[in-house]
mmCIF file of C-alpha atoms and ligand atoms in Angstrom:
data_model
loop_
_atom_site.group_PDB
_atom_site.id
_atom_site.type_symbol
_atom_site.label_atom_id
_atom_site.label_comp_id
_atom_site.label_asym_id
_atom_site.label_seq_id
_atom_site.Cartn_x
_atom_site.Cartn_y
_atom_site.Cartn_z
ATOM 1 C CA MET A 1 -18.917 -7.644 -0.151
ATOM 2 C CA ILE A 2 -15.641 -9.588 0.105
ATOM 3 C CA TYR A 3 -14.112 -11.311 -2.834
ATOM 4 C CA LEU A 4 -10.739 -13.062 -2.779
ATOM 5 C CA ASN A 5 -9.502 -14.564 -6.018
ATOM 6 C CA LYS A 6 -6.402 -16.780 -6.172
ATOM 7 C CA ILE A 7 -4.680 -15.059 -3.277
ATOM 8 C CA ILE A 8 -1.081 -16.090 -2.694
ATOM 9 C CA LYS A 9 0.935 -14.768 0.213
ATOM 10 C CA SER A 10 4.460 -15.670 1.282
ATOM 11 C CA TYR A 11 6.771 -14.517 4.008
ATOM 12 C CA GLU A 12 10.504 -14.405 3.568
ATOM 13 C CA VAL A 13 12.103 -16.312 6.405
ATOM 14 C CA GLY A 14 15.861 -16.717 6.612
ATOM 15 C CA GLY A 15 16.444 -16.088 2.915
ATOM 16 C CA HIS A 16 13.724 -18.342 1.539
ATOM 17 C CA PHE A 17 10.011 -17.926 0.981
ATOM 18 C CA LEU A 18 7.367 -19.653 3.039
ATOM 19 C CA GLN A 19 4.017 -19.751 1.233
ATOM 20 C CA VAL A 20 1.343 -19.130 3.841
ATOM 21 C CA LEU A 21 -1.733 -18.674 1.645
ATOM 22 C CA LYS A 22 -1.878 -20.917 -1.399
ATOM 23 C CA ASN A 23 -4.451 -19.866 -3.956
ATOM 24 C CA VAL A 24 -7.265 -18.802 -1.652
ATOM 25 C CA ASN A 25 -10.674 -18.121 -3.220
ATOM 26 C CA LEU A 26 -13.420 -16.793 -1.014
ATOM 27 C CA GLU A 27 -16.655 -14.854 -1.285
ATOM 28 C CA ILE A 28 -18.508 -13.387 1.675
ATOM 29 C CA ASP A 29 -21.796 -11.563 1.199
ATOM 30 C CA LYS A 30 -22.988 -8.481 2.960
ATOM 31 C CA GLY A 31 -24.667 -9.345 6.242
ATOM 32 C CA GLU A 32 -23.040 -12.755 6.695
ATOM 33 C CA LEU A 33 -21.762 -13.951 10.064
ATOM 34 C CA VAL A 34 -18.805 -16.186 9.269
ATOM 35 C CA SER A 35 -16.178 -17.982 11.314
ATOM 36 C CA ILE A 36 -12.744 -19.090 10.158
ATOM 37 C CA MET A 37 -11.251 -22.188 11.765
ATOM 38 C CA GLY A 38 -8.045 -24.136 11.357
ATOM 39 C CA SER A 39 -5.099 -25.281 13.422
ATOM 40 C CA SER A 40 -2.383 -22.941 14.585
ATOM 41 C CA GLY A 41 -0.203 -21.821 11.688
ATOM 42 C CA SER A 42 -2.807 -22.606 9.011
ATOM 43 C CA GLY A 43 -2.912 -18.977 7.864
ATOM 44 C CA LYS A 44 -6.020 -17.637 9.616
ATOM 45 C CA SER A 45 -4.451 -14.429 10.943
ATOM 46 C CA THR A 46 -2.626 -13.837 7.666
ATOM 47 C CA MET A 47 -5.910 -14.083 5.778
ATOM 48 C CA LEU A 48 -7.724 -11.833 8.251
ATOM 49 C CA ASN A 49 -4.919 -9.258 8.112
ATOM 50 C CA ILE A 50 -5.190 -9.174 4.322
ATOM 51 C CA LEU A 51 -8.971 -8.770 4.586
ATOM 52 C CA GLY A 52 -8.380 -5.964 7.100
ATOM 53 C CA ILE A 53 -5.860 -4.206 4.820
ATOM 54 C CA LEU A 54 -3.234 -4.611 7.528
ATOM 55 C CA ASP A 55 -1.088 -6.730 5.236
ATOM 56 C CA SER A 56 -0.497 -7.047 1.500
ATOM 57 C CA TYR A 57 -0.451 -10.167 -0.712
ATOM 58 C CA ASP A 58 1.776 -11.390 -3.544
ATOM 59 C CA SER A 59 -0.735 -12.188 -6.270
ATOM 60 C CA GLY A 60 -4.450 -12.577 -6.933
ATOM 61 C CA THR A 61 -7.154 -10.012 -6.338
ATOM 62 C CA TYR A 62 -9.011 -8.755 -3.312
ATOM 63 C CA ARG A 63 -12.166 -6.725 -3.780
ATOM 64 C CA LEU A 64 -13.918 -5.168 -0.825
ATOM 65 C CA ASN A 65 -17.207 -3.374 -1.335
ATOM 66 C CA ASN A 66 -16.414 -3.240 -5.076
ATOM 67 C CA THR A 67 -13.047 -1.590 -4.426
ATOM 68 C CA LEU A 68 -9.882 -3.283 -5.614
ATOM 69 C CA ILE A 69 -7.565 -3.559 -2.613
ATOM 70 C CA LYS A 70 -4.189 -4.050 -4.221
ATOM 71 C CA ASN A 71 -0.779 -2.347 -4.192
ATOM 72 C CA LEU A 72 -2.109 0.483 -2.063
ATOM 73 C CA THR A 73 0.055 3.251 -0.676
ATOM 74 C CA GLU A 74 0.075 3.367 3.125
ATOM 75 C CA LYS A 75 -2.121 6.453 2.942
ATOM 76 C CA LYS A 76 -4.733 4.806 0.721
ATOM 77 C CA ALA A 77 -4.633 1.639 2.832
ATOM 78 C CA ALA A 78 -5.295 3.691 5.970
ATOM 79 C CA TYR A 79 -8.131 5.489 4.224
ATOM 80 C CA TYR A 80 -9.892 2.279 3.153
ATOM 81 C CA ARG A 81 -9.257 0.708 6.546
ATOM 82 C CA ASN A 82 -10.984 3.664 8.172
ATOM 83 C CA GLN A 83 -13.876 3.528 5.709
ATOM 84 C CA PHE A 84 -14.526 -0.187 5.602
ATOM 85 C CA ILE A 85 -12.981 -2.101 8.492
ATOM 86 C CA GLY A 86 -13.447 -2.557 12.218
ATOM 87 C CA PHE A 87 -10.772 -4.834 13.685
ATOM 88 C CA VAL A 88 -10.946 -6.656 17.027
ATOM 89 C CA PHE A 89 -7.856 -8.389 18.432
ATOM 90 C CA GLN A 90 -7.467 -11.179 20.988
ATOM 91 C CA SER A 91 -5.359 -8.901 23.188
ATOM 92 C CA PHE A 92 -7.829 -5.956 22.960
ATOM 93 C CA ASN A 93 -5.083 -3.437 22.014
ATOM 94 C CA LEU A 94 -6.510 -0.597 24.086
ATOM 95 C CA LEU A 95 -4.358 2.413 24.916
ATOM 96 C CA SER A 96 -3.523 2.014 28.612
ATOM 97 C CA PHE A 97 -3.249 5.771 29.263
ATOM 98 C CA LYS A 98 -6.694 6.569 27.830
ATOM 99 C CA ASN A 99 -10.042 5.879 29.498
ATOM 100 C CA ALA A 100 -12.741 3.714 27.903
ATOM 101 C CA MET A 101 -14.500 6.653 26.230
ATOM 102 C CA GLU A 102 -11.256 8.006 24.743
ATOM 103 C CA ASN A 103 -10.312 4.558 23.474
ATOM 104 C CA VAL A 104 -13.672 4.138 21.750
ATOM 105 C CA ALA A 105 -13.413 7.657 20.273
ATOM 106 C CA LEU A 106 -9.954 7.085 18.807
ATOM 107 C CA PRO A 107 -11.006 6.243 15.202
ATOM 108 C CA LEU A 108 -12.968 9.518 15.109
ATOM 109 C CA TYR A 109 -9.879 11.403 16.274
ATOM 110 C CA TYR A 110 -8.094 10.085 13.172
ATOM 111 C CA GLN A 111 -11.083 11.236 11.121
ATOM 112 C CA LYS A 112 -10.566 14.694 12.631
ATOM 113 C CA VAL A 113 -13.944 14.780 14.385
ATOM 114 C CA ASN A 114 -13.798 17.328 17.203
ATOM 115 C CA ARG A 115 -13.443 16.165 20.785
ATOM 116 C CA LYS A 116 -16.942 16.998 21.942
ATOM 117 C CA LYS A 117 -18.632 15.228 19.055
ATOM 118 C CA ARG A 118 -16.443 12.151 19.223
ATOM 119 C CA ASN A 119 -16.900 11.769 22.979
ATOM 120 C CA ILE A 120 -20.689 12.006 22.673
ATOM 121 C CA LYS A 121 -20.615 9.298 20.030
ATOM 122 C CA ALA A 122 -18.205 7.171 22.082
ATOM 123 C CA LEU A 123 -20.664 7.299 25.000
ATOM 124 C CA GLU A 124 -23.434 6.045 22.697
ATOM 125 C CA TYR A 125 -21.328 3.105 21.598
ATOM 126 C CA LEU A 126 -20.325 2.328 25.186
ATOM 127 C CA GLU A 127 -24.007 2.311 26.061
ATOM 128 C CA MET A 128 -24.597 -0.160 23.246
ATOM 129 C CA VAL A 129 -22.061 -2.636 24.677
ATOM 130 C CA GLY A 130 -23.429 -2.103 28.196
ATOM 131 C CA LEU A 131 -20.533 -0.056 29.528
ATOM 132 C CA ARG A 132 -21.869 3.502 29.734
ATOM 133 C CA ASP A 133 -21.030 3.583 33.462
ATOM 134 C CA TRP A 134 -17.416 2.624 32.759
ATOM 135 C CA ALA A 135 -16.676 5.508 30.384
ATOM 136 C CA TYR A 136 -14.176 7.227 32.662
ATOM 137 C CA HIS A 137 -12.423 4.071 33.827
ATOM 138 C CA MET A 138 -8.972 3.112 32.602
ATOM 139 C CA PRO A 139 -8.389 -0.267 30.901
ATOM 140 C CA SER A 140 -6.386 -1.442 33.928
ATOM 141 C CA GLU A 141 -9.561 -1.134 36.023
ATOM 142 C CA MET A 142 -11.604 -3.353 33.716
ATOM 143 C CA SER A 143 -12.004 -7.120 33.298
ATOM 144 C CA GLY A 144 -10.990 -8.884 30.094
ATOM 145 C CA GLY A 145 -14.590 -9.099 28.939
ATOM 146 C CA GLN A 146 -15.140 -5.405 29.575
ATOM 147 C CA LYS A 147 -11.957 -4.485 27.722
ATOM 148 C CA GLN A 148 -13.052 -6.547 24.745
ATOM 149 C CA ARG A 149 -16.441 -4.815 24.737
ATOM 150 C CA VAL A 150 -14.629 -1.454 24.711
ATOM 151 C CA ALA A 151 -12.542 -2.708 21.787
ATOM 152 C CA ILE A 152 -15.708 -3.770 19.940
ATOM 153 C CA ALA A 153 -17.289 -0.353 20.542
ATOM 154 C CA ARG A 154 -14.112 1.191 19.117
ATOM 155 C CA ALA A 155 -14.347 -1.074 16.068
ATOM 156 C CA LEU A 156 -17.985 -0.119 15.510
ATOM 157 C CA ILE A 157 -17.821 3.635 16.015
ATOM 158 C CA SER A 158 -16.760 4.430 12.453
ATOM 159 C CA ASN A 159 -19.719 2.364 11.142
ATOM 160 C CA PRO A 160 -17.536 -0.009 9.091
ATOM 161 C CA LYS A 161 -18.774 -2.332 6.355
ATOM 162 C CA VAL A 162 -17.232 -5.346 8.051
ATOM 163 C CA ILE A 163 -16.029 -6.379 11.487
ATOM 164 C CA LEU A 164 -12.983 -8.650 11.555
ATOM 165 C CA ALA A 165 -12.141 -10.343 14.832
ATOM 166 C CA ASP A 166 -9.017 -12.463 15.383
ATOM 167 C CA GLU A 167 -9.728 -14.915 18.216
ATOM 168 C CA PRO A 168 -11.657 -12.214 20.105
ATOM 169 C CA THR A 169 -12.645 -14.575 22.915
ATOM 170 C CA GLY A 170 -9.331 -16.399 23.139
ATOM 171 C CA ALA A 171 -8.449 -14.652 26.401
ATOM 172 C CA LEU A 172 -11.946 -14.780 27.944
ATOM 173 C CA ASP A 173 -13.849 -17.228 30.157
ATOM 174 C CA SER A 174 -17.007 -18.877 28.821
ATOM 175 C CA LYS A 175 -19.466 -16.416 30.386
ATOM 176 C CA THR A 176 -17.777 -13.317 28.991
ATOM 177 C CA THR A 177 -17.247 -15.163 25.709
ATOM 178 C CA MET A 178 -21.021 -15.360 25.380
ATOM 179 C CA GLU A 179 -21.418 -11.662 26.212
ATOM 180 C CA VAL A 180 -18.981 -10.789 23.455
ATOM 181 C CA MET A 181 -20.645 -13.172 20.986
ATOM 182 C CA ASN A 182 -24.034 -11.670 21.784
ATOM 183 C CA ILE A 183 -22.726 -8.252 20.755
ATOM 184 C CA PHE A 184 -21.403 -9.655 17.470
ATOM 185 C CA LYS A 185 -24.775 -11.373 16.928
ATOM 186 C CA GLU A 186 -26.613 -8.126 17.587
ATOM 187 C CA VAL A 187 -24.564 -6.015 15.175
ATOM 188 C CA ASN A 188 -24.885 -8.791 12.590
ATOM 189 C CA ASP A 189 -28.670 -8.783 13.080
ATOM 190 C CA ASN A 190 -28.527 -5.103 12.187
ATOM 191 C CA GLY A 191 -26.926 -5.996 8.863
ATOM 192 C CA MET A 192 -23.198 -5.751 9.485
ATOM 193 C CA THR A 193 -20.878 -8.365 8.013
ATOM 194 C CA VAL A 194 -18.906 -10.108 10.779
ATOM 195 C CA ILE A 195 -15.940 -12.468 10.354
ATOM 196 C CA ILE A 196 -14.506 -14.211 13.399
ATOM 197 C CA VAL A 197 -11.354 -16.319 13.573
ATOM 198 C CA THR A 198 -11.705 -18.894 16.317
ATOM 199 C CA HIS A 199 -10.703 -22.382 17.308
ATOM 200 C CA GLU A 200 -13.679 -22.850 19.616
ATOM 201 C CA ASN A 201 -16.566 -24.953 18.307
ATOM 202 C CA GLU A 202 -18.922 -23.118 20.665
ATOM 203 C CA ILE A 203 -18.171 -19.934 18.707
ATOM 204 C CA SER A 204 -18.291 -21.361 15.209
ATOM 205 C CA LYS A 205 -21.618 -23.058 16.013
ATOM 206 C CA LEU A 206 -23.107 -19.593 16.501
ATOM 207 C CA THR A 207 -22.098 -18.433 13.023
ATOM 208 C CA ASP A 208 -23.945 -18.957 9.729
ATOM 209 C CA ARG A 209 -20.974 -20.439 7.901
ATOM 210 C CA VAL A 210 -17.608 -21.904 8.846
ATOM 211 C CA ILE A 211 -14.572 -21.578 6.598
ATOM 212 C CA PHE A 212 -11.859 -24.163 7.249
ATOM 213 C CA LEU A 213 -8.231 -23.399 6.528
ATOM 214 C CA LYS A 214 -5.540 -26.036 6.427
ATOM 215 C CA ASP A 215 -1.933 -25.363 5.535
ATOM 216 C CA GLY A 216 -2.817 -22.183 3.647
ATOM 217 C CA ARG A 217 -5.766 -23.596 1.717
ATOM 218 C CA ILE A 218 -9.516 -23.510 2.220
ATOM 219 C CA ILE A 219 -10.791 -27.057 2.595
ATOM 220 C CA ASP A 220 -14.275 -28.591 2.587
ATOM 221 C CA ARG A 221 -16.136 -29.036 5.820
ATOM 222 C CA GLU A 222 -16.222 -32.841 5.414
ATOM 223 C CA VAL A 223 -12.457 -32.965 4.925
ATOM 224 C CA ALA A 224 -11.922 -30.702 7.929
ATOM 225 C CA ILE A 225 -14.122 -32.814 10.183
ATOM 226 C CA ALA A 226 -12.513 -36.064 9.010
ATOM 227 C CA SER A 227 -8.964 -34.802 9.647
HETATM 228 P P1 ADP B 1 -2.767 -18.809 12.312
HETATM 229 O O1 ADP B 1 -3.358 -17.485 12.610
HETATM 230 O O2 ADP B 1 -3.688 -19.741 11.583
HETATM 231 O O3 ADP B 1 -2.197 -19.479 13.519
HETATM 232 P P2 ADP B 1 -0.768 -17.305 10.836
HETATM 233 O O4 ADP B 1 -1.489 -16.691 9.700
HETATM 234 O O5 ADP B 1 -0.450 -16.445 11.987
HETATM 235 O O6 ADP B 1 -1.544 -18.617 11.293
HETATM 236 O O7 ADP B 1 0.599 -17.905 10.320
HETATM 237 C C1 ADP B 1 0.684 -18.774 9.193
HETATM 238 C C2 ADP B 1 2.141 -19.121 8.943
HETATM 239 O O8 ADP B 1 2.843 -17.951 8.559
HETATM 240 C C3 ADP B 1 2.880 -19.675 10.154
HETATM 241 O O9 ADP B 1 3.761 -20.672 9.700
HETATM 242 C C4 ADP B 1 3.629 -18.479 10.669
HETATM 243 O O10 ADP B 1 4.799 -18.879 11.317
HETATM 244 C C5 ADP B 1 3.937 -17.711 9.398
HETATM 245 N N1 ADP B 1 4.036 -16.246 9.609
HETATM 246 C C6 ADP B 1 3.032 -15.449 10.031
HETATM 247 N N2 ADP B 1 3.414 -14.169 10.080
HETATM 248 C C7 ADP B 1 4.718 -14.147 9.681
HETATM 249 C C8 ADP B 1 5.692 -13.119 9.504
HETATM 250 N N3 ADP B 1 5.405 -11.819 9.748
HETATM 251 N N4 ADP B 1 6.929 -13.474 9.076
HETATM 252 C C9 ADP B 1 7.200 -14.757 8.800
HETATM 253 N N5 ADP B 1 6.343 -15.769 8.937
HETATM 254 C C10 ADP B 1 5.111 -15.488 9.364
HETATM 255 MG MG1 MG B 2 -3.633 -16.437 14.384
#
């Protein structure tokens, strides 16, 4: 499903280049539930953003669902993002002036699905995350856990190949963290590939495989635990 080969990524900072990903190789199969761990600055978000086609890379190859994701125009990138990716952010990124249903429906708006159809589907996805009764509430009226469930429904509505979540429970207490993880578990049980960046052991313990990043490189579990 996901195949990274010798990925190198640098950022230009103050006239010189900072290498953030240093020869990253990674394979993730369809249906896996994977977590990515590593200290702050190790390159987790950079890697996830590349996987999510939100950022480009300098060299190497990235294949997603047998499609080469490389040197894409913004239009092509948006197309593949829409087709393949559901992204969940730590800060939810909901539109504050839209209610829960409209937020969930947003990806379908970009796919030019008409309002009636997309709202019906949004209600189904809200039901799935246990928030059918909150459809007409604004984000400001919802708790952090509820907002994240809305964001997950939004990520799922276009039936992506993979869900990418960057510290999705970083702003949540432990009870709502478990609610959110249960949703990820459930969609993974139904065959969706799920990749979660986290620094919480309680989260990574719930995943099938943990990938450790250190200073832009993937390291072995034993090395990660020893350091
Ligand atoms: P993590 O998510 O593991 O905390 P990041 O991938 O966000 O790490 O960042 C890795 C490194 O890249 C850090 O040193 C960070 O400062 C740097 N970095 C990230 N994004 C940018 C950017 N847009 N411009 C310059 N440097 C960046
Ligand atoms: Mg990060």
